[in-house]
mmCIF file of C-alpha atoms in Angstrom:
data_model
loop_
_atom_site.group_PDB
_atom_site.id
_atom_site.type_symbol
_atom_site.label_atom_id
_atom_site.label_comp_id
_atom_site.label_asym_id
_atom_site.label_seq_id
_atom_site.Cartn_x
_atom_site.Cartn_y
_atom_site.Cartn_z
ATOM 1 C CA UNK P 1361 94.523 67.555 103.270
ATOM 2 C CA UNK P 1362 94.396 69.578 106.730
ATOM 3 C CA UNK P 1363 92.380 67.790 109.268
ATOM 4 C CA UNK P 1364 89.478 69.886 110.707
ATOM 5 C CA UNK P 1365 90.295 72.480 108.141
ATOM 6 C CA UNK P 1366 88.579 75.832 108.272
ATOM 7 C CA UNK P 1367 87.310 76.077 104.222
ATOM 8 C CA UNK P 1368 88.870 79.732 103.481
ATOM 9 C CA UNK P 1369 87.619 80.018 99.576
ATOM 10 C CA UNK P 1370 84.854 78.028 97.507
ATOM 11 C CA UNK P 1371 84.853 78.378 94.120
ATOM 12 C CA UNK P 1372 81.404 76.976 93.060
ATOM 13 C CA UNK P 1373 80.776 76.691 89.002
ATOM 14 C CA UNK P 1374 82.249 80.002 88.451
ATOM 15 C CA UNK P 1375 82.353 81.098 84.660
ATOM 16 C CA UNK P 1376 83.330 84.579 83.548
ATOM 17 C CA UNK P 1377 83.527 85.626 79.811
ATOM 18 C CA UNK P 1378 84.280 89.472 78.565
ATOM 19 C CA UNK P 1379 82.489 91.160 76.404
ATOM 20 C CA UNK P 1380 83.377 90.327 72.556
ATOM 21 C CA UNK P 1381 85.102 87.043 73.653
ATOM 22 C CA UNK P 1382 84.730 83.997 71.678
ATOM 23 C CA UNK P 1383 85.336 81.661 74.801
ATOM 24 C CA UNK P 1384 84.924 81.846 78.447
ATOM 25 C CA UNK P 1385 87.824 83.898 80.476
ATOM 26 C CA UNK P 1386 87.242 81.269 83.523
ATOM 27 C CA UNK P 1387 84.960 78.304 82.692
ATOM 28 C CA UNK P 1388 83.363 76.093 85.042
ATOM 29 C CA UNK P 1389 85.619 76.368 87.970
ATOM 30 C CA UNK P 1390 84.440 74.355 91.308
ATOM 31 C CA UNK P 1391 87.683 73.914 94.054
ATOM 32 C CA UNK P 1392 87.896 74.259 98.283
ATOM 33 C CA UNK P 1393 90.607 75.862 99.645
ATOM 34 C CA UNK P 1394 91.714 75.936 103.176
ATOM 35 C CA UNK P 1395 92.269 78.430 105.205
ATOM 36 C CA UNK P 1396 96.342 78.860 106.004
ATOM 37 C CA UNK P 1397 97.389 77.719 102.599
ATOM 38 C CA UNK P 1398 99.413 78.647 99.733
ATOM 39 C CA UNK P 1399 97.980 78.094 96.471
ATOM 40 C CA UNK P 1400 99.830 78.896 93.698
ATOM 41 C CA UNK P 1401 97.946 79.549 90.258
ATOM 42 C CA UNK P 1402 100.241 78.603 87.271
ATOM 43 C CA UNK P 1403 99.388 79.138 83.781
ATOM 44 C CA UNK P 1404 100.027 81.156 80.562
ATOM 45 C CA UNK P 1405 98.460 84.177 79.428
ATOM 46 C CA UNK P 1406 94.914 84.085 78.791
ATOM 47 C CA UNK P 1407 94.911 80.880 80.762
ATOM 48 C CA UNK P 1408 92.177 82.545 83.369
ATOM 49 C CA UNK P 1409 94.453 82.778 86.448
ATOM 50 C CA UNK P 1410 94.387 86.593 87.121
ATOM 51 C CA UNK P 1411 90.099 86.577 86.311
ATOM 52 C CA UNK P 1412 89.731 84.153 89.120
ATOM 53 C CA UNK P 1413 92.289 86.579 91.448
ATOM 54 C CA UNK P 1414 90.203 89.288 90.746
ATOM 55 C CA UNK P 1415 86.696 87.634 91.218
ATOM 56 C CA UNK P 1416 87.911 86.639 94.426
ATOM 57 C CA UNK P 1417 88.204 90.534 95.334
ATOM 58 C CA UNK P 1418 85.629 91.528 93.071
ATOM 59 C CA UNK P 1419 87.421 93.739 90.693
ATOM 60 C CA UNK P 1420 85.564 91.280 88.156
ATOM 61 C CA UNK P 1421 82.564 89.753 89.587
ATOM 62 C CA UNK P 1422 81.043 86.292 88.013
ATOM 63 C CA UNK P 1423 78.791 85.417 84.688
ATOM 64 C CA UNK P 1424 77.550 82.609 87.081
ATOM 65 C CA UNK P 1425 78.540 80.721 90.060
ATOM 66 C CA UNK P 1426 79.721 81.608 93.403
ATOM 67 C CA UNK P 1427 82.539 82.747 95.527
ATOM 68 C CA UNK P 1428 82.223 81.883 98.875
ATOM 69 C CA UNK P 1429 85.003 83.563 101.740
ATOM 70 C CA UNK P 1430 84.808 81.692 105.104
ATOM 71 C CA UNK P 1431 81.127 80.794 104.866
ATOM 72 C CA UNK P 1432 79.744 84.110 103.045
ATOM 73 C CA UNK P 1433 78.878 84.450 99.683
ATOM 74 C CA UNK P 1434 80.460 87.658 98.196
ATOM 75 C CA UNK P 1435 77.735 88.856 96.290
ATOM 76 C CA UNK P 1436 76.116 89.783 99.225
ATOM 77 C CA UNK P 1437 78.585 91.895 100.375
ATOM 78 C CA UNK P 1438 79.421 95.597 99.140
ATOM 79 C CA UNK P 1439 82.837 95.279 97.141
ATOM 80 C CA UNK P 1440 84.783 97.967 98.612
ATOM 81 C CA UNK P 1441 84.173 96.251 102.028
ATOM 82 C CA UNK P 1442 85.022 92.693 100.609
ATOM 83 C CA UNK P 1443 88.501 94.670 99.629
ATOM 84 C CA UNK P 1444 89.100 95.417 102.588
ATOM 85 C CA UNK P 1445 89.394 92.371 103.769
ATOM 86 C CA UNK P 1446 91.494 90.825 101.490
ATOM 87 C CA UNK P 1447 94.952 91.994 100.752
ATOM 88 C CA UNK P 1448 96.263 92.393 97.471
ATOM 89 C CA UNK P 1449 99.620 92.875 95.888
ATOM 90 C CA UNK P 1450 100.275 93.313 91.989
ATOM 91 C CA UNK P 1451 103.426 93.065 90.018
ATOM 92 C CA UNK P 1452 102.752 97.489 89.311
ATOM 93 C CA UNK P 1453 103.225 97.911 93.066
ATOM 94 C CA UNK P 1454 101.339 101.065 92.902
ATOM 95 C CA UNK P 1455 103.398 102.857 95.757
ATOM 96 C CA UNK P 1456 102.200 106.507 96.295
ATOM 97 C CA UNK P 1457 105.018 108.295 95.138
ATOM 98 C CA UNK P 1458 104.633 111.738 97.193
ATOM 99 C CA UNK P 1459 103.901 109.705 100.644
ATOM 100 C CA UNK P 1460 106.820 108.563 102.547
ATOM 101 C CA UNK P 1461 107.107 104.629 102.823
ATOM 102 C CA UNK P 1462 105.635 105.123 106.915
ATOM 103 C CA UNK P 1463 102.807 106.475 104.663
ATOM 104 C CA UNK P 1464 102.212 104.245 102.096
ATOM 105 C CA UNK P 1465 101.913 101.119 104.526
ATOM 106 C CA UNK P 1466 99.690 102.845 106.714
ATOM 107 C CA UNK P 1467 97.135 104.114 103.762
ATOM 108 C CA UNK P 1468 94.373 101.829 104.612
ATOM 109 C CA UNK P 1469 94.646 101.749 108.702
ATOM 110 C CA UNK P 1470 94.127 105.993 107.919
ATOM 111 C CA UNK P 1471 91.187 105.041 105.999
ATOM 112 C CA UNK P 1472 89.813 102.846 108.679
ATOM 113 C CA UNK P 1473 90.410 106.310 110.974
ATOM 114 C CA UNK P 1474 92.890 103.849 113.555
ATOM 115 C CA UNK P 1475 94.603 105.928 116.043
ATOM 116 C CA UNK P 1476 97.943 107.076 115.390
ATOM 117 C CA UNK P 1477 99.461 105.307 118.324
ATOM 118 C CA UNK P 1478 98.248 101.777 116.650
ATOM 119 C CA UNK P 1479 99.068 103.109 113.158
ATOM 120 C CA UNK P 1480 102.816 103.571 114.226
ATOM 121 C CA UNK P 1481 103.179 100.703 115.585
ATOM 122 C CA UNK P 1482 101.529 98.440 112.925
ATOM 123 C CA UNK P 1483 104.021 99.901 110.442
ATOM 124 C CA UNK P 1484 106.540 99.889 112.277
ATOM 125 C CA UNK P 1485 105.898 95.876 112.851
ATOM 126 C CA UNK P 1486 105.189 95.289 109.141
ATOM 127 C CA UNK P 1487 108.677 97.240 107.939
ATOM 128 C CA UNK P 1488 110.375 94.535 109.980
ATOM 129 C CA UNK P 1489 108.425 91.864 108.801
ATOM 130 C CA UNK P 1490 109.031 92.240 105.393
ATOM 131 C CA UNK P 1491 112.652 92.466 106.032
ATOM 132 C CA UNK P 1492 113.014 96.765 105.877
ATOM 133 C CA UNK P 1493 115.218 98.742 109.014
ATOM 134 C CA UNK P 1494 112.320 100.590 110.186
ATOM 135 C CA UNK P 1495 114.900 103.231 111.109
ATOM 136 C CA UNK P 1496 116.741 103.444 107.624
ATOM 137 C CA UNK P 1497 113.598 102.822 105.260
ATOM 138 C CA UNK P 1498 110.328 104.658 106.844
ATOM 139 C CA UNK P 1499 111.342 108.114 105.931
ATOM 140 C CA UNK P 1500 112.327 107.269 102.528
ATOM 141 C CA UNK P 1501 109.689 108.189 99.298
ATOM 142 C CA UNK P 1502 109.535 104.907 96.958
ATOM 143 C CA UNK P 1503 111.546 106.271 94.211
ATOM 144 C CA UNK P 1504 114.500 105.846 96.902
ATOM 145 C CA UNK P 1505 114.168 102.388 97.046
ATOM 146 C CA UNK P 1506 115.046 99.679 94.308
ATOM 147 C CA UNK P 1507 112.427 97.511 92.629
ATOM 148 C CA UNK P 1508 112.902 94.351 95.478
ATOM 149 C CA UNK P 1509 112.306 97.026 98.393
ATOM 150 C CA UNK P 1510 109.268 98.678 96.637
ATOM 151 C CA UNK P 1511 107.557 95.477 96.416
ATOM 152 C CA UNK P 1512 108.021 94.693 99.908
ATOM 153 C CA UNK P 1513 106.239 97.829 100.664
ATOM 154 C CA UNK P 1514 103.612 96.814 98.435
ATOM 155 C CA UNK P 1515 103.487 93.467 100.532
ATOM 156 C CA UNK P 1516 103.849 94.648 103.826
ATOM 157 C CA UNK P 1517 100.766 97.766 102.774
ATOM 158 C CA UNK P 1518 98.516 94.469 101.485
ATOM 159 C CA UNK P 1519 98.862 93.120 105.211
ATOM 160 C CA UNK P 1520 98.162 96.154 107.323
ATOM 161 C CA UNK P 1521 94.987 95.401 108.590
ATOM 162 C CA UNK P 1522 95.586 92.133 109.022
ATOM 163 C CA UNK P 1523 93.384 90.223 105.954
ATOM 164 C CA UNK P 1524 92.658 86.442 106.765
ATOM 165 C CA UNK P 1525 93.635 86.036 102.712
ATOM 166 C CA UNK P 1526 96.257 87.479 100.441
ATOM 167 C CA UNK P 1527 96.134 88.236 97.094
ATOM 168 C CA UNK P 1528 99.175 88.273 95.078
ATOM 169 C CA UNK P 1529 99.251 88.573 91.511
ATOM 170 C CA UNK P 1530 102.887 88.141 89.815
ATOM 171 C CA UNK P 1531 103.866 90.133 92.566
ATOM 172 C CA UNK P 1532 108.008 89.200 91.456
ATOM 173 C CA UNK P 1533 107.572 89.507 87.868
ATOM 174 C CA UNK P 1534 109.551 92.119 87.181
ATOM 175 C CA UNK P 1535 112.081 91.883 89.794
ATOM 176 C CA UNK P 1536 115.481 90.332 88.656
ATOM 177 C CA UNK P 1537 116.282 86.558 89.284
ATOM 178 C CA UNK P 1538 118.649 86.940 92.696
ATOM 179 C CA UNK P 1539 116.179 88.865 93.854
ATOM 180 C CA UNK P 1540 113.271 87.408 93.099
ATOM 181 C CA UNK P 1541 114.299 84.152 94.767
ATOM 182 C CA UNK P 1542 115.096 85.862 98.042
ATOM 183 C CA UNK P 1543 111.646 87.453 97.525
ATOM 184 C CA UNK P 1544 110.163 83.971 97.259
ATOM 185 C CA UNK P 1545 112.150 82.790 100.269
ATOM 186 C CA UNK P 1546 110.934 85.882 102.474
ATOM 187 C CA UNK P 1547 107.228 84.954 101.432
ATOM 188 C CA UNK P 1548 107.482 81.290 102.318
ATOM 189 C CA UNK P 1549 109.183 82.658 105.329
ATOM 190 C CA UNK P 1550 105.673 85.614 106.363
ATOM 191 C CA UNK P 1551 103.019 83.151 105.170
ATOM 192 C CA UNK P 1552 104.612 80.263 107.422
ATOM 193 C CA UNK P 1553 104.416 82.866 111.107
ATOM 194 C CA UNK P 1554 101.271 84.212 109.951
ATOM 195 C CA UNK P 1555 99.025 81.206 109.100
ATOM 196 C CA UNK P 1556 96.771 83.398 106.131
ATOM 197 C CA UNK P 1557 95.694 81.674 103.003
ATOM 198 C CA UNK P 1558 97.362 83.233 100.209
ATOM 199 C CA UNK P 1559 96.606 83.054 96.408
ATOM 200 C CA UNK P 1560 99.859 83.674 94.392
ATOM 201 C CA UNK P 1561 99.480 84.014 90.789
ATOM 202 C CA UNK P 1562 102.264 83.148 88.511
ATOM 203 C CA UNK P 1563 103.002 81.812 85.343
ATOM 204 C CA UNK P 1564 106.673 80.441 86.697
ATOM 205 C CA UNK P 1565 106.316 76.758 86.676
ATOM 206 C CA UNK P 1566 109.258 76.977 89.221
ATOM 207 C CA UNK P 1567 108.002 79.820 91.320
ATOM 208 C CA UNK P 1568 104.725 77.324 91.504
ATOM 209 C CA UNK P 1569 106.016 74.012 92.430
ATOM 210 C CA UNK P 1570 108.570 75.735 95.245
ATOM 211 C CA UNK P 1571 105.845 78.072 96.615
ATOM 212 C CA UNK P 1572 102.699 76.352 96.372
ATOM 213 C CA UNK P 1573 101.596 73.975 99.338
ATOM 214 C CA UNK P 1574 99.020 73.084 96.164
ATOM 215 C CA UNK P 1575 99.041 74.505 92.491
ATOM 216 C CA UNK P 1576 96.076 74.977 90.321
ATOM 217 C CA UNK P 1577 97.257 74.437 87.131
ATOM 218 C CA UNK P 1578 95.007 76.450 83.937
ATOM 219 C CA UNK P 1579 94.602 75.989 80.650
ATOM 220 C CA UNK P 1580 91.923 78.034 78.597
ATOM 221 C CA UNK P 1581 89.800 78.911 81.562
ATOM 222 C CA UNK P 1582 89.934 75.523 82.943
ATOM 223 C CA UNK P 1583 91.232 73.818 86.105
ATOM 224 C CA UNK P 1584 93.615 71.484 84.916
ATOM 225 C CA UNK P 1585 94.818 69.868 87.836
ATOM 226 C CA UNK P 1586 94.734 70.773 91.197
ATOM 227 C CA UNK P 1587 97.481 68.894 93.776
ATOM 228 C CA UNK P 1588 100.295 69.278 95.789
ATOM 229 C CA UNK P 1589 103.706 69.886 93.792
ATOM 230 C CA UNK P 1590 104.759 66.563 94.484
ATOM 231 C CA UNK P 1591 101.751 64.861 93.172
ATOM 232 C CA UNK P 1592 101.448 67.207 90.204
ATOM 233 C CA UNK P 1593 105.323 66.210 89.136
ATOM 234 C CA UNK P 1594 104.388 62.577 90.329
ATOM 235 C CA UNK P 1595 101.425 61.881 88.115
ATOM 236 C CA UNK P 1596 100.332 65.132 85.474
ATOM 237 C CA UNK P 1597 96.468 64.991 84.764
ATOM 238 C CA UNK P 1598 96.889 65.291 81.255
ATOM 239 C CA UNK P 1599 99.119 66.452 77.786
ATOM 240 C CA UNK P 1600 98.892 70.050 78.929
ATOM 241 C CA UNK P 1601 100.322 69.500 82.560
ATOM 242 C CA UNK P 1602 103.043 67.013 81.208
ATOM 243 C CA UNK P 1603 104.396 69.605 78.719
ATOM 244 C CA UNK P 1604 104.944 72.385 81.678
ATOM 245 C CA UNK P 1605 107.045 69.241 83.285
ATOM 246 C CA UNK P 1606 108.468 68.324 80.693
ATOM 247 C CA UNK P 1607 109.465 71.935 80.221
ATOM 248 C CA UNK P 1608 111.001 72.090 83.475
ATOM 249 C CA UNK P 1609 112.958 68.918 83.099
ATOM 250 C CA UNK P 1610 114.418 70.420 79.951
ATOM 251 C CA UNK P 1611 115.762 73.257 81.847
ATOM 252 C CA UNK P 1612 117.457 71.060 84.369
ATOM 253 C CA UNK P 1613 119.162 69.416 81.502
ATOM 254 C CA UNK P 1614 121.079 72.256 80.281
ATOM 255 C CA UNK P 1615 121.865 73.370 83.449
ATOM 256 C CA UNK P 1616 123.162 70.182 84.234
ATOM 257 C CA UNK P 1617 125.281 70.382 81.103
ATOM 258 C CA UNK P 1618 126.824 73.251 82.119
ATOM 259 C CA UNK P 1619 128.011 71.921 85.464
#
């Protein structure tokens, strides 16, 4: 636990259930994050991670409960501008395909009517941060680039106006395994000089345990366990949480065997 942590996200009894559903999508979740984590959310499909990404934005807003960002409860505050402030990165990165890359990071600093002095220079920042030649890459349209460069677009567009969290929803999911761990080690890599909170959704117990500074673990809606990697591996919370170790002890094995 952070000493004279800043609480970033409060999830207070939040339930969600969609229409026709037997069961609740999210049900009864209560947690405290702090601001300059990275919380991983592992889980299968159905399990309820991506409903609680998207309440935090409000794509999806709550049956009941509350969702409270730095001190302010959400519900009070028009969506689009709650957006805003949060980035948000998706494994369809959603590039605009007839705007150069230049224009596709700077989409929402136009929006917010920035001058183009600061606009150029923001982009120009973020192509470096995310590992792309501002000279070679800026020009380009996304259908230039390969999958791995696209989503760094995608991630470096989610962080132009500079959102205290980050939303990232199996943002590596379909990118290809060499890839997608140098993606991972490029994220570790922004989120450690930038100090944001981010939320990464995945349903890699791998990706989890080596990104995750904690991991909320889901099962059917539920929360359950919420801990550092360590302690998760350490000491599993119940039958669910053992079988995802279990499962990646199993693939250490046949690695292992053949070594």
């Amino acid at each position: 636990m952070m000493i004279n942590s800043i609480v970033a996200i409060e999830y207070q009894h939040v339930f969600k259930r969609f229409k026709n559903a037997s069961y609740n999508a999210v049900n009864d979740v209560t947690l405290t994050i702090n601001e300059g984590e990275f919380i991983t959310i592992l889980g299968s499909s159905g399990s309820g991670k991506t409903t609680l990404l998207k309440m935090t934005n409000r794509l999806y807003d709550p049956d009941s409960g509350n969702i409270i960002l730095f001190g302010e409860n959400i519900r009070d505050v028009d969506p689009v501008q709650v957006r805003r402030r949060i980035g948000y990165v998706i494994q369809q990165i959603g590039l605009f395909p007839h705007m150069t890359i230049a224009e596709n990071i700077a989409t929402v600093p136009k929006l917010l009517k920035w001058d183009k002095k600061r606009i150029d220079d923001r982009v120009h920042e973020l192509a470096e941060l995310v590992g792309l030649n501002p000279n070679e890459f800026l020009k380009r349209y996304p259908s230039q680039l390969s999958g791995g460069q696209q989503q760094r677009v995608g991630l470096a567009r989610a962080l132009a106006v500079d959102p205290k969290i980050m939303l990232l929803d199996e943002p590596f999911g379909a990118i290809d395994a060499i890839n997608r761990l140098n993606l991972q080690d490029e994220l570790k890599r922004i989120h450690g000089g930038l100090k944001k909170t981010f939320l990464f959704v995945t349903h890699d117990i791998n990706e989890a345990l080596k990104l995750g500074t904690r991991v909320i673990i889901m099962n059917e809606g539920q929360v359950c366990q919420f801990d550092t990697p360590e302690n998760i591996v350490k000491n599993p919370a119940d039958e669910f949480v053992k079988s995802l170790i279990l499962s990646c002890r199993e693939q250490e094995k046949f690695w292992k065997g053949l070594i």
